[in-house]
JSON list of C-alpha atoms in Angstrom, two decimals:
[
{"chain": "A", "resi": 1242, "resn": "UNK", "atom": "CA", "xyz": [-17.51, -2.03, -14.06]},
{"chain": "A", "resi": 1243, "resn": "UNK", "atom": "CA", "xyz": [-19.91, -4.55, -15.34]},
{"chain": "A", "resi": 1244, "resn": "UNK", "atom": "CA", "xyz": [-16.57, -6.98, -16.21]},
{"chain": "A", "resi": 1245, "resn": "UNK", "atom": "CA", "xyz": [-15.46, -6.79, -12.74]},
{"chain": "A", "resi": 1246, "resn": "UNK", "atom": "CA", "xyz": [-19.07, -7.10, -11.16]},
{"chain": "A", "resi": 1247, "resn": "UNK", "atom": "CA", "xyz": [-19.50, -10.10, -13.35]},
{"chain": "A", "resi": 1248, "resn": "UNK", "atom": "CA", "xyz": [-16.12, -12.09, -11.79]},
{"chain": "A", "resi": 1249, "resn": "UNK", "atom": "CA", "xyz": [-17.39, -10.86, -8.24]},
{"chain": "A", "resi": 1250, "resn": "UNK", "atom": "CA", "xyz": [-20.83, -12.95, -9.26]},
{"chain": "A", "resi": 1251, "resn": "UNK", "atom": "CA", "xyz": [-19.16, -16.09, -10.38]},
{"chain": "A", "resi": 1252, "resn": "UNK", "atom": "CA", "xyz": [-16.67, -16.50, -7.42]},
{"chain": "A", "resi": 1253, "resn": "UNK", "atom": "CA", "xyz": [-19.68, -15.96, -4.89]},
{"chain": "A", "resi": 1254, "resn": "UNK", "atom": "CA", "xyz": [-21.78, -18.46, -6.91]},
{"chain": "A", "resi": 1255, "resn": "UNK", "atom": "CA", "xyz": [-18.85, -20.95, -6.70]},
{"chain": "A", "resi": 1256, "resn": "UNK", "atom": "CA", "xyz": [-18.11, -20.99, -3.14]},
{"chain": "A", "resi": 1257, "resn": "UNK", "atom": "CA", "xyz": [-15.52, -18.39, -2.78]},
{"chain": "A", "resi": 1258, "resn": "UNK", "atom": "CA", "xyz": [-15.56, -15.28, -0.62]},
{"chain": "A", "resi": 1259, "resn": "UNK", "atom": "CA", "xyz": [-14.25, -12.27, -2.78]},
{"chain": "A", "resi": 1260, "resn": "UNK", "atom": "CA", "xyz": [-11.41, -9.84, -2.01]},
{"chain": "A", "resi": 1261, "resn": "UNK", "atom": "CA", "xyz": [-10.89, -6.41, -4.40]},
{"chain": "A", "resi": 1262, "resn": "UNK", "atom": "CA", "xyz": [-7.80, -5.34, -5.19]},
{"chain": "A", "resi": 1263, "resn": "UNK", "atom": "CA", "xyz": [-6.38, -1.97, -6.25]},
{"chain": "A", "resi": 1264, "resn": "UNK", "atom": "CA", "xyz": [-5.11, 1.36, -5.39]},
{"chain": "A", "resi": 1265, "resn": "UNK", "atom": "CA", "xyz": [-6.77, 3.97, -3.15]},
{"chain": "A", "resi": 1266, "resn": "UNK", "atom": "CA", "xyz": [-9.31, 6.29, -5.57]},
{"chain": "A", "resi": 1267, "resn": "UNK", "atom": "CA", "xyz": [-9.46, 3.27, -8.65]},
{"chain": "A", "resi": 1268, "resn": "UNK", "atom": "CA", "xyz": [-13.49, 2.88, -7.64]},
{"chain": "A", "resi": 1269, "resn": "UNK", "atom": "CA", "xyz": [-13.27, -0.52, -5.04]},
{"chain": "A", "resi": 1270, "resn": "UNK", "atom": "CA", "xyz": [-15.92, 1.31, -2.71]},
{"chain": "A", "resi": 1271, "resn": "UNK", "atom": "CA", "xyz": [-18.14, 2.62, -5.35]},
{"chain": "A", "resi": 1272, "resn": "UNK", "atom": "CA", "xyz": [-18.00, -1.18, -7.02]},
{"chain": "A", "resi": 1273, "resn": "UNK", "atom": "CA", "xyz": [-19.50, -2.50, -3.58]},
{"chain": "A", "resi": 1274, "resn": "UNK", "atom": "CA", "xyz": [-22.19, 0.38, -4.15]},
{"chain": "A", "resi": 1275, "resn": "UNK", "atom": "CA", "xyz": [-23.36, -0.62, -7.56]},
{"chain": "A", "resi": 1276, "resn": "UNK", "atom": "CA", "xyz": [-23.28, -4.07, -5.92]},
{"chain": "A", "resi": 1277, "resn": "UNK", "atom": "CA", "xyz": [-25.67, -3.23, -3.42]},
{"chain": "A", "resi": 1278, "resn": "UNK", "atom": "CA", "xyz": [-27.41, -1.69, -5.52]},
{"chain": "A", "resi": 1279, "resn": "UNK", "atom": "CA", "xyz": [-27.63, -4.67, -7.95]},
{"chain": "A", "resi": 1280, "resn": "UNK", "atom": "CA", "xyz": [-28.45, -6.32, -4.87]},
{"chain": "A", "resi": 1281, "resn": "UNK", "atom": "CA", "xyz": [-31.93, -3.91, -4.24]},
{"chain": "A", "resi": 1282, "resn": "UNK", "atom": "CA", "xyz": [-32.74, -4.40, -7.41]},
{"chain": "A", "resi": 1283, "resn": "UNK", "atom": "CA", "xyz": [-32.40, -7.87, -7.38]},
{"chain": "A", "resi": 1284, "resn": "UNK", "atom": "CA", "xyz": [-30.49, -7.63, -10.38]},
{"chain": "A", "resi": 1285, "resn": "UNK", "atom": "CA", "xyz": [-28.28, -10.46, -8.81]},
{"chain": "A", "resi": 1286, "resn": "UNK", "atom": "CA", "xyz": [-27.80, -14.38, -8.67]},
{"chain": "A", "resi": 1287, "resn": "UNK", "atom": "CA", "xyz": [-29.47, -15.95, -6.50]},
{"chain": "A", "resi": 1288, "resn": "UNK", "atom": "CA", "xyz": [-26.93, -16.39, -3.92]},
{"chain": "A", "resi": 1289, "resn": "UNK", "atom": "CA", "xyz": [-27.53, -12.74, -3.28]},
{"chain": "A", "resi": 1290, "resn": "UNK", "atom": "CA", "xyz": [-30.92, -12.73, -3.45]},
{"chain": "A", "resi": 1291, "resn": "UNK", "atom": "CA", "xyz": [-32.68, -12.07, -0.06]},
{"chain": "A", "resi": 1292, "resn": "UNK", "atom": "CA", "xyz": [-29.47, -10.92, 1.24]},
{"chain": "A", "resi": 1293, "resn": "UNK", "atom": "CA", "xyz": [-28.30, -8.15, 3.18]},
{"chain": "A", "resi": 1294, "resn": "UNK", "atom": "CA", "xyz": [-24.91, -6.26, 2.29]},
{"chain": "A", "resi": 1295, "resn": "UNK", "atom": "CA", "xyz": [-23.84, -4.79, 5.47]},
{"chain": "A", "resi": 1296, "resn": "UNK", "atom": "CA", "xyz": [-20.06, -2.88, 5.98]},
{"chain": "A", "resi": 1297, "resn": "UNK", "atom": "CA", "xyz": [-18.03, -3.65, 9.33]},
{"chain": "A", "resi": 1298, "resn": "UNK", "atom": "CA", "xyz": [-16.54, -0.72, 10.60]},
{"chain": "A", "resi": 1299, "resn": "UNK", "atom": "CA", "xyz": [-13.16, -1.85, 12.16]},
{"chain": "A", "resi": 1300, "resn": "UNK", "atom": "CA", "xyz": [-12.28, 1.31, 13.83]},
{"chain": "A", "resi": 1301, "resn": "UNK", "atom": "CA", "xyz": [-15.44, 1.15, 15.46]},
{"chain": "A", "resi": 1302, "resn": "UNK", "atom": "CA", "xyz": [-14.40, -2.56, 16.69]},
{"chain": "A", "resi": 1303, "resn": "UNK", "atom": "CA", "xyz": [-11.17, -1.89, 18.13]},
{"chain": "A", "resi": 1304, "resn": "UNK", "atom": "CA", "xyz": [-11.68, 2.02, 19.20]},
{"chain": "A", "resi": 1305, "resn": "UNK", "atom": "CA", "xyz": [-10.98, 2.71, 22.79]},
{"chain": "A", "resi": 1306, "resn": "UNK", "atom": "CA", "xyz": [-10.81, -0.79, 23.65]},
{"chain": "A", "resi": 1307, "resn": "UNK", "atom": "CA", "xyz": [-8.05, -3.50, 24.84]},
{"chain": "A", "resi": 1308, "resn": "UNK", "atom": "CA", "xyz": [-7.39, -6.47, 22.64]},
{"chain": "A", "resi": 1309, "resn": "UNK", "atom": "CA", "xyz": [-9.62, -8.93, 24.83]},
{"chain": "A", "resi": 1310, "resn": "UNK", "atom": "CA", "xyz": [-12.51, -6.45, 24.07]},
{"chain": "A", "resi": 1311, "resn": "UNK", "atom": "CA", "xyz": [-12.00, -6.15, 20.70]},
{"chain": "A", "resi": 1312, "resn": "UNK", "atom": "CA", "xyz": [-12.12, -10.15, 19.99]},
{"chain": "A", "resi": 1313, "resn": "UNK", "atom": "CA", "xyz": [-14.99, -10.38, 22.13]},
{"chain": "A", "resi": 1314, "resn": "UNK", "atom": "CA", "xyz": [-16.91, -7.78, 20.00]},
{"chain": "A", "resi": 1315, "resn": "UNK", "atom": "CA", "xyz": [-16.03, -9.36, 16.63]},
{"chain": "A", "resi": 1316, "resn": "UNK", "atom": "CA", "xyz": [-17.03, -12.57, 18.08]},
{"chain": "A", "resi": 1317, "resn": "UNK", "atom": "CA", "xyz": [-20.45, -10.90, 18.96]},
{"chain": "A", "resi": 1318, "resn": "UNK", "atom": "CA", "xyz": [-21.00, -9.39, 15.35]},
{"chain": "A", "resi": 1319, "resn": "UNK", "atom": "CA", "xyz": [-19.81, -12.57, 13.37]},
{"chain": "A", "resi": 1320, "resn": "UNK", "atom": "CA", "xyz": [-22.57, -14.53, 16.31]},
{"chain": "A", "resi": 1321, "resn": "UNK", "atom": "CA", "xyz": [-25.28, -12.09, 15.35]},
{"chain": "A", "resi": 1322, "resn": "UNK", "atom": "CA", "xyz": [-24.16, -12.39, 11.41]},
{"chain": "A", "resi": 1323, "resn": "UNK", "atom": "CA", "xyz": [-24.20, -16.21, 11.48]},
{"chain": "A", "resi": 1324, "resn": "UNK", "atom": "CA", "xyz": [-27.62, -16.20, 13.32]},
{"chain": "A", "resi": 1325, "resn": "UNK", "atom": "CA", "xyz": [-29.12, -13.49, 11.25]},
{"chain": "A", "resi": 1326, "resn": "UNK", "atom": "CA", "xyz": [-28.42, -16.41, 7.71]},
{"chain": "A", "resi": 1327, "resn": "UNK", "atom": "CA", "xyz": [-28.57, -13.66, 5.39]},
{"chain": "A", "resi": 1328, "resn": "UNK", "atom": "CA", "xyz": [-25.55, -11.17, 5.50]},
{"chain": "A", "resi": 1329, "resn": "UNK", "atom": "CA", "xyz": [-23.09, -10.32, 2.91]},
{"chain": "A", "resi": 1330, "resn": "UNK", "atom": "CA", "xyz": [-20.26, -8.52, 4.86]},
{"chain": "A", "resi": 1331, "resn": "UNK", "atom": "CA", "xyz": [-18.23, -5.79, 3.73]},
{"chain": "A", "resi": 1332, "resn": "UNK", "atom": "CA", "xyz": [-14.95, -5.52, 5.20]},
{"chain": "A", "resi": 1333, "resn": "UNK", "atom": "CA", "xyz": [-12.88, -2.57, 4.03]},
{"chain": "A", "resi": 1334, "resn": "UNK", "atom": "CA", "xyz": [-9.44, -2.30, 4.51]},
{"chain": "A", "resi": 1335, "resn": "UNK", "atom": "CA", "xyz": [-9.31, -6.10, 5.56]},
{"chain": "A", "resi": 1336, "resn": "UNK", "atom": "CA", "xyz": [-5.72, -6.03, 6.43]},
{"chain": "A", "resi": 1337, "resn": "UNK", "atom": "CA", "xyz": [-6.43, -3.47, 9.93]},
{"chain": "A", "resi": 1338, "resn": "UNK", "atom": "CA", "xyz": [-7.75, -6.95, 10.56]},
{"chain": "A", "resi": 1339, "resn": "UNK", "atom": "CA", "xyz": [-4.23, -8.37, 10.97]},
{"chain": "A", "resi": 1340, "resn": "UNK", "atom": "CA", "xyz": [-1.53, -8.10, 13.58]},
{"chain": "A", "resi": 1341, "resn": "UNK", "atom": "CA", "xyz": [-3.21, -4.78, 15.08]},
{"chain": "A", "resi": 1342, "resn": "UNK", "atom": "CA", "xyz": [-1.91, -2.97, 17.74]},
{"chain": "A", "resi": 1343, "resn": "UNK", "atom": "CA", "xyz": [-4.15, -1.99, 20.97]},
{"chain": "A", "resi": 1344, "resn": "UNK", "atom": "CA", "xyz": [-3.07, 1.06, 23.72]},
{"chain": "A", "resi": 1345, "resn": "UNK", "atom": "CA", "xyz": [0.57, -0.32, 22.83]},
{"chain": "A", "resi": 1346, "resn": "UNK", "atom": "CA", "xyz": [-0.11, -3.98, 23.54]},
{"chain": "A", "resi": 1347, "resn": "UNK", "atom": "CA", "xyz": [0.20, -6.03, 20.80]},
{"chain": "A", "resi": 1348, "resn": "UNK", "atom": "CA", "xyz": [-2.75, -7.66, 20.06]},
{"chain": "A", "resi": 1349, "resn": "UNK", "atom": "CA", "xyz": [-4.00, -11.48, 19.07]},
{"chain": "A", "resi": 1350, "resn": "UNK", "atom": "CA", "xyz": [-4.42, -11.41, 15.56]},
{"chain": "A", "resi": 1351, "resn": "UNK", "atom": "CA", "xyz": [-8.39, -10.96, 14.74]},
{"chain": "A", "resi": 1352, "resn": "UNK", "atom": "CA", "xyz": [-7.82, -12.55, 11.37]},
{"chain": "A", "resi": 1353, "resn": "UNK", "atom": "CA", "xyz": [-7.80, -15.81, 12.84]},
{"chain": "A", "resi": 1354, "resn": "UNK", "atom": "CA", "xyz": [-11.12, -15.45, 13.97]},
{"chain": "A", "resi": 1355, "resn": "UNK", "atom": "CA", "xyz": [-12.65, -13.76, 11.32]},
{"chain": "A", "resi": 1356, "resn": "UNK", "atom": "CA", "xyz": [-11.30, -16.62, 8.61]},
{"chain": "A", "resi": 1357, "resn": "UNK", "atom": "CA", "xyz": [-12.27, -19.28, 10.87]},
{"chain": "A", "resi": 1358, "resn": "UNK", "atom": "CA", "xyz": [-15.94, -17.72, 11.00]},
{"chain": "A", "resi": 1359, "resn": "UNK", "atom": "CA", "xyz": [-15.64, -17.06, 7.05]},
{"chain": "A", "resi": 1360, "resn": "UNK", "atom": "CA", "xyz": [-14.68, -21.01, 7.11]},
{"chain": "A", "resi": 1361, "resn": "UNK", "atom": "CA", "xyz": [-17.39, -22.33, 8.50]},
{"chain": "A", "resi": 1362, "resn": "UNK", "atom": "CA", "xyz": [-19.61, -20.74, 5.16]},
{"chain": "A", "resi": 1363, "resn": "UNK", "atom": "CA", "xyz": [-22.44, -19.80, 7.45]},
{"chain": "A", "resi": 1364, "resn": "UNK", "atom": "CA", "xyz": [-21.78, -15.74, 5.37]},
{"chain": "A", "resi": 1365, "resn": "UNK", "atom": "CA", "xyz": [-20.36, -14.60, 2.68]},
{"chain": "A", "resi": 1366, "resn": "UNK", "atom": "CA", "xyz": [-17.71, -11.66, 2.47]},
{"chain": "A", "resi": 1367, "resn": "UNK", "atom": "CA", "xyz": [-16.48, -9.31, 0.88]},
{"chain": "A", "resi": 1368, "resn": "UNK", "atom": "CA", "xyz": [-13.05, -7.36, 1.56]},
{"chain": "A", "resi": 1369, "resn": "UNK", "atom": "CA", "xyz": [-10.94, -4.86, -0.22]},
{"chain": "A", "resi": 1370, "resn": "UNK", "atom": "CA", "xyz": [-7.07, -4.00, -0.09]},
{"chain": "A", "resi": 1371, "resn": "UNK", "atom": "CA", "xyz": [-4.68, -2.22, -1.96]},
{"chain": "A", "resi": 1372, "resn": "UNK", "atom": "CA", "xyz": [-2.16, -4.30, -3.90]},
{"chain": "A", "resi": 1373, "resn": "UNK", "atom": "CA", "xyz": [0.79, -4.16, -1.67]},
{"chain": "A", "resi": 1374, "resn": "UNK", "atom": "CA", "xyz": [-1.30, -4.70, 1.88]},
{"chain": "A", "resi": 1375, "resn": "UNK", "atom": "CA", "xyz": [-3.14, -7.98, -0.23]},
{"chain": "A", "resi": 1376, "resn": "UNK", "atom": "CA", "xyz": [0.34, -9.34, -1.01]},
{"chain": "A", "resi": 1377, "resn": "UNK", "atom": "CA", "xyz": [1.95, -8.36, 2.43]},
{"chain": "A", "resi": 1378, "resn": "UNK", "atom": "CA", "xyz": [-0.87, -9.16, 5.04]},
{"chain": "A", "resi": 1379, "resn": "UNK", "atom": "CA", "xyz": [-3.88, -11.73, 2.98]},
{"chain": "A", "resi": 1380, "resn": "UNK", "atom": "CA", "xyz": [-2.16, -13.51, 0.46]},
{"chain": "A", "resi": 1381, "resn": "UNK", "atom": "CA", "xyz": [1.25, -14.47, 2.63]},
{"chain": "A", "resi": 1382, "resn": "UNK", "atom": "CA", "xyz": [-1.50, -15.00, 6.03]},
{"chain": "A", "resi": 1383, "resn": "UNK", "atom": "CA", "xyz": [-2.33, -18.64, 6.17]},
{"chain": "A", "resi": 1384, "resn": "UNK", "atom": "CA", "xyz": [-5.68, -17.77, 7.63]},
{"chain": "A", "resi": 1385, "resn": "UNK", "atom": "CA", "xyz": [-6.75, -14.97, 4.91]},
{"chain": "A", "resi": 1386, "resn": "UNK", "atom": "CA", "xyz": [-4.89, -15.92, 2.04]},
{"chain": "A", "resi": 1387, "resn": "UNK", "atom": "CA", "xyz": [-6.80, -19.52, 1.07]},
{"chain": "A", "resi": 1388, "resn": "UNK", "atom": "CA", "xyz": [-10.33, -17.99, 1.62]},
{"chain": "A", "resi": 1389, "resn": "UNK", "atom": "CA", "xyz": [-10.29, -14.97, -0.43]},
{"chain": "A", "resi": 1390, "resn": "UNK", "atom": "CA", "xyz": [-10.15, -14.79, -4.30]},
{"chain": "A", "resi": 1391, "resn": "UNK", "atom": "CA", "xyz": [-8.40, -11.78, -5.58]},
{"chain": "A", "resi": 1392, "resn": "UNK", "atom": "CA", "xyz": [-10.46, -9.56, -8.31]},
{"chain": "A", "resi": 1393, "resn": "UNK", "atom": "CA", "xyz": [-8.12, -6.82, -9.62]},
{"chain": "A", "resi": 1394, "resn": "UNK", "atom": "CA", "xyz": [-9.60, -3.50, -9.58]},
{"chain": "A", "resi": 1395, "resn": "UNK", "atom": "CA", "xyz": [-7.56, -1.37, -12.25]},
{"chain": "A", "resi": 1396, "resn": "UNK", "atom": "CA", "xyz": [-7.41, 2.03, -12.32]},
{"chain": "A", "resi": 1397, "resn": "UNK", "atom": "CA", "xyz": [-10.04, 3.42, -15.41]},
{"chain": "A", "resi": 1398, "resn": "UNK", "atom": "CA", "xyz": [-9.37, 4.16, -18.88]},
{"chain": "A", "resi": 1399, "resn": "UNK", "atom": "CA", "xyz": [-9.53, 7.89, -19.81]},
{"chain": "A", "resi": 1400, "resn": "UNK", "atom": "CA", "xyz": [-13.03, 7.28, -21.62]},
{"chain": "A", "resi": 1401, "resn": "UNK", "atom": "CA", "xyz": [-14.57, 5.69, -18.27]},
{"chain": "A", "resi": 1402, "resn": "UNK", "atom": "CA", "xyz": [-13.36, 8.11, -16.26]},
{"chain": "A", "resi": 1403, "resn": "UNK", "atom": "CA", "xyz": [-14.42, 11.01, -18.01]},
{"chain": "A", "resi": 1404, "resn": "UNK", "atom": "CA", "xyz": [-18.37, 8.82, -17.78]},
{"chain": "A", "resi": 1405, "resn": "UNK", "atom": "CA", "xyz": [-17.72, 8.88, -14.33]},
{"chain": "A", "resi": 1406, "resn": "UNK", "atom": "CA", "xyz": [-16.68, 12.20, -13.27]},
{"chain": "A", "resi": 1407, "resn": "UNK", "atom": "CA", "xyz": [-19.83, 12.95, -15.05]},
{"chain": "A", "resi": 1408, "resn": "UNK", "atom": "CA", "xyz": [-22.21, 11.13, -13.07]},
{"chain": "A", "resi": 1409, "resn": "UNK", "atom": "CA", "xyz": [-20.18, 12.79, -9.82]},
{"chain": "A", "resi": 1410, "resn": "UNK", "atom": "CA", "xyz": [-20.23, 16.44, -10.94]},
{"chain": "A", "resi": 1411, "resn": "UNK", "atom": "CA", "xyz": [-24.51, 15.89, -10.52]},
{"chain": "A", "resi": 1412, "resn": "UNK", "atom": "CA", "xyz": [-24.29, 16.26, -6.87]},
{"chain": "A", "resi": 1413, "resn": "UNK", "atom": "CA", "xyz": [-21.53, 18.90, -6.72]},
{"chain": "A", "resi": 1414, "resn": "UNK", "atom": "CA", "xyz": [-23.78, 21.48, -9.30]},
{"chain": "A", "resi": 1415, "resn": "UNK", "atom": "CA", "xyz": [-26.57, 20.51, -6.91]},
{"chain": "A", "resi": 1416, "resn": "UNK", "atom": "CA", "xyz": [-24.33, 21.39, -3.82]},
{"chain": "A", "resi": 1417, "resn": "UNK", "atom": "CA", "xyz": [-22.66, 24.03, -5.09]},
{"chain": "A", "resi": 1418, "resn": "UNK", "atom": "CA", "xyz": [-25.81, 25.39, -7.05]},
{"chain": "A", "resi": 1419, "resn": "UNK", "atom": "CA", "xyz": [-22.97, 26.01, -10.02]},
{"chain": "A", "resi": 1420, "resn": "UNK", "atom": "CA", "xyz": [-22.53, 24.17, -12.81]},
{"chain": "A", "resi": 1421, "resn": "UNK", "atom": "CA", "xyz": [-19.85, 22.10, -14.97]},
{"chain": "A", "resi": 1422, "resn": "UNK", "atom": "CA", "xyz": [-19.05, 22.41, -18.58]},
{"chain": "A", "resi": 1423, "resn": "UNK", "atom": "CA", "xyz": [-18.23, 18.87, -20.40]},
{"chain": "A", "resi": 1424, "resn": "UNK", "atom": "CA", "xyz": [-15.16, 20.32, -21.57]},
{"chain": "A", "resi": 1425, "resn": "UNK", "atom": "CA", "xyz": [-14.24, 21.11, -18.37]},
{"chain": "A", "resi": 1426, "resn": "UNK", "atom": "CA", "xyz": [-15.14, 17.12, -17.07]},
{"chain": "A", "resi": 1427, "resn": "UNK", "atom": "CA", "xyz": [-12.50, 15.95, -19.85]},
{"chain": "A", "resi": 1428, "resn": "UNK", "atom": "CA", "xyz": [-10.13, 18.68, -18.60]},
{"chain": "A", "resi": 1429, "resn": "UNK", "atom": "CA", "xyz": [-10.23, 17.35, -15.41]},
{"chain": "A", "resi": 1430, "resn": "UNK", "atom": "CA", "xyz": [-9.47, 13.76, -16.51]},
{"chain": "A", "resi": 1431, "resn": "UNK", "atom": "CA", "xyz": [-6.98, 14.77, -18.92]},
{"chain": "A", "resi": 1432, "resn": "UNK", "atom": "CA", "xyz": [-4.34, 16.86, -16.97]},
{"chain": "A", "resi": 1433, "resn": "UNK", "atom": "CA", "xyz": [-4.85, 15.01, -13.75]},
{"chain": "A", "resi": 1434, "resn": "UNK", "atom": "CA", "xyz": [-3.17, 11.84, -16.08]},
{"chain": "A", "resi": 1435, "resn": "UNK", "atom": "CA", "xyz": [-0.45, 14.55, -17.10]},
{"chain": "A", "resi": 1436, "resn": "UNK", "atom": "CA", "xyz": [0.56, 15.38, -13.86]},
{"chain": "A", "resi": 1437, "resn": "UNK", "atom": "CA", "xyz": [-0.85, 13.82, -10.77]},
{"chain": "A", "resi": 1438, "resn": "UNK", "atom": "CA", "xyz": [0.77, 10.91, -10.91]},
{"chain": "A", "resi": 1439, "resn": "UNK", "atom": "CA", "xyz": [0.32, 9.80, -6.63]},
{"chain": "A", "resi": 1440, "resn": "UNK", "atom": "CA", "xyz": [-3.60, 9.17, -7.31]},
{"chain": "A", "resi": 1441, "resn": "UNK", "atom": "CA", "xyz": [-5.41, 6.85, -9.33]},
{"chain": "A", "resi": 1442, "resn": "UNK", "atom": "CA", "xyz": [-8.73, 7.94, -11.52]},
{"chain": "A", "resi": 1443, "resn": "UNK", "atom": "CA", "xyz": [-11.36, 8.93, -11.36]},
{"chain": "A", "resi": 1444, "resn": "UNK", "atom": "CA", "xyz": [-10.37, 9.35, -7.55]},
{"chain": "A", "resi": 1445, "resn": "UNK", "atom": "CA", "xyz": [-8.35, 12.19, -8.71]},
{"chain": "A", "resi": 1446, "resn": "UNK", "atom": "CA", "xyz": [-9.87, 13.75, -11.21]},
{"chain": "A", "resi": 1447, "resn": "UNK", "atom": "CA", "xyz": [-13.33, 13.87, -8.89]},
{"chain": "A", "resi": 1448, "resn": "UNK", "atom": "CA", "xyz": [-10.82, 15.67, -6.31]},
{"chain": "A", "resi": 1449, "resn": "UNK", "atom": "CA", "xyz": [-10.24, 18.53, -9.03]},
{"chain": "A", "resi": 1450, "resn": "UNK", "atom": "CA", "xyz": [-13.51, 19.23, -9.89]},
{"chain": "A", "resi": 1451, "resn": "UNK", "atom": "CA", "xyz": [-14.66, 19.06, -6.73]},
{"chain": "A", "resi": 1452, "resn": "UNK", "atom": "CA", "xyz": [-11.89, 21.88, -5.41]},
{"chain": "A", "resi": 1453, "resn": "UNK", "atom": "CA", "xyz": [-13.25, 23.79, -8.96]},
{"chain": "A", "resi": 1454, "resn": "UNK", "atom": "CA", "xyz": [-16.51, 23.87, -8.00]},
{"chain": "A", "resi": 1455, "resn": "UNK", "atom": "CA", "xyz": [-15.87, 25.14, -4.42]},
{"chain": "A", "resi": 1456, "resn": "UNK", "atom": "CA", "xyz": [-13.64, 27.75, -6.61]},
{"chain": "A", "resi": 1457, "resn": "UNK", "atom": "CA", "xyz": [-16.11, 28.92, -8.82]},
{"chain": "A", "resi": 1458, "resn": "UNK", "atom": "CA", "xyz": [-18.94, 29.70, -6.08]},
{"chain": "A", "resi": 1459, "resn": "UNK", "atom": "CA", "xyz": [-17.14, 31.74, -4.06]},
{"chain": "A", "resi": 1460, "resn": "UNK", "atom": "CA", "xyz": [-15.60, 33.76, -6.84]},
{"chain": "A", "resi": 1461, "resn": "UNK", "atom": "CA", "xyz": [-18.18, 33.40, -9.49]},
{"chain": "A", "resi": 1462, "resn": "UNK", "atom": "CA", "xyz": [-21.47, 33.22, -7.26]},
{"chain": "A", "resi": 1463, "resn": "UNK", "atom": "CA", "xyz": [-24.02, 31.06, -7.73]},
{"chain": "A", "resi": 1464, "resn": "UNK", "atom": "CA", "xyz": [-25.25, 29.31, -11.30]},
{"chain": "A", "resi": 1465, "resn": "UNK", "atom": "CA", "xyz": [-21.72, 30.09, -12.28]},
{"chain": "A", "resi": 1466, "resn": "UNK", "atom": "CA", "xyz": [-20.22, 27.88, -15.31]},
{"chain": "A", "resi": 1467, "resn": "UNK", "atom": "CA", "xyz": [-16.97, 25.35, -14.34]},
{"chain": "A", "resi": 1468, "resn": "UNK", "atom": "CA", "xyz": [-14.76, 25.85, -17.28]},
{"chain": "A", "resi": 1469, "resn": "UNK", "atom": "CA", "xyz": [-11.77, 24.73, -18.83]},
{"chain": "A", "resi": 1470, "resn": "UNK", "atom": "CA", "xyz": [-9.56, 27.47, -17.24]},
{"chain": "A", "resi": 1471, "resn": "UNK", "atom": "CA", "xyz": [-10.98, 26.94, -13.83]},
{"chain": "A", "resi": 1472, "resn": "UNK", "atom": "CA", "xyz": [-10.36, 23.32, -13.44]},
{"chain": "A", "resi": 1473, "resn": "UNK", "atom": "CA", "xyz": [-6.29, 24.35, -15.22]},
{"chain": "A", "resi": 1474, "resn": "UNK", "atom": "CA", "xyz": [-6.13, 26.90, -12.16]},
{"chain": "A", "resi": 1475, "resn": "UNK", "atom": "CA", "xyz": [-6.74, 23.88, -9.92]},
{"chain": "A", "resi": 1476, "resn": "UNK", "atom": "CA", "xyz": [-4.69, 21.54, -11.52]},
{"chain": "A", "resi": 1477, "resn": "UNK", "atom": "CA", "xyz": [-1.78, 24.18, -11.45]},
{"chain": "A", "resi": 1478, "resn": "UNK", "atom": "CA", "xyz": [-2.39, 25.11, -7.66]},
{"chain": "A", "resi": 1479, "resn": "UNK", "atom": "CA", "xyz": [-1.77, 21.30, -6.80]}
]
């Protein structure tokens, strides 16, 4: 993702807070990782250096609350965020954000506050949607829509994916004290493009293997191999 990491770079170092788009499993969360990452490293610009990434949790802001309570708290964390001079904030799902609905009361729209915070420049964000939510809730909201520039996250090429679902299948051998043939990585990739087609790689591919490896302990037994016809028998159970 080093394309997409670069645009994210040059839209922070010119004054824009950055919004990723794409579908659910194309990679938007595990960008933000390598980002913070990047950002440990200081492997960054300097507009990131010295910073602190830090997520909001948005069912944790309007859980179990009314809408009065809920404004009050996000004006409390974007307070402490604009005092602390050095956050980079991760907002997920930006469009809960908008128009949300409380213990049935509808509620103001916490999107106005958050953009006018965002305004001010005091932070920098970053948000992700899916397509349809961006075009429906940020890019139509007058608040949203002129703060954040759109990076499209696009679902990855069979090569890529296959590289990722092999960095993933590291923790499930270690979890599952099993391990994963490369053939049966590509396997993985290549049918779930042949007939999954309500998920976006390597989301869904990672799924598969991850449901093989479960497989394979508990009818293989421990330092068991993941094959080819194991990750099929998955793919055909879906």
């Amino acid at each position: 993702r080093d394309q997409e990491l670069t645009e994210i770079f040059r839209l922070l170092e010119s004054g824009k807070d950055v919004i990723l788009v794409g579908e659910f499993g194309v990679g938007k969360t595990s960008i933000i990782e390598g980002l913070a990452q990047k950002m440990a490293a200081e492997d960054v610009p300097d507009i990131l250096k010295d910073k602190r990434l830090v997520s909001l949790s948005i069912a944790g802001l309007i859980g179990g609350v009314t809408p009065d309570v809920a404004q009050a708290r996000l004006i409390k964390v974007l307070n402490e965020i604009i005092q602390a001079k050095n956050i980079v904030l991760v907002v997920e799902d930006i469009k809960e954000l908008t128009g949300i609905t409380i213990g049935g009361e509808q509620s103001l729209d916490l999107a106005e506050i958050f953009s006018h915070a965002l305004s001010s420049r005091y932070f920098l964000a970053i948000a992700t949607a899916s397509p349809r939510d961006y075009t429906q809730y940020i890019e139509k909201n007058n608040a949203l829509g002129g703060i954040f520039a759109p990076v499209d996250i696009k679902e990855l090429e069979k090569t890529q994916a296959i590289q990722v679902c092999a960095i993933h299948t590291n923790s499930m051998e270690a979890k599952n004290q099993i391990y994963f043939s490369y053939t049966a990585i590509e396997q993985a990739v290549e049918l779930s493009i042949r007939f999954i087609h309500n998920q976006y790689l390597p989301q869904k591919a990672i799924g598969i293997l991850e449901t093989a490896a479960v497989m394979v302990k508990k009818n293989k037994g421990r330092q068991a191999m993941v094959l080819e016809a194991d990750v099929a028998e998955i793919v055909s159970q879906i």
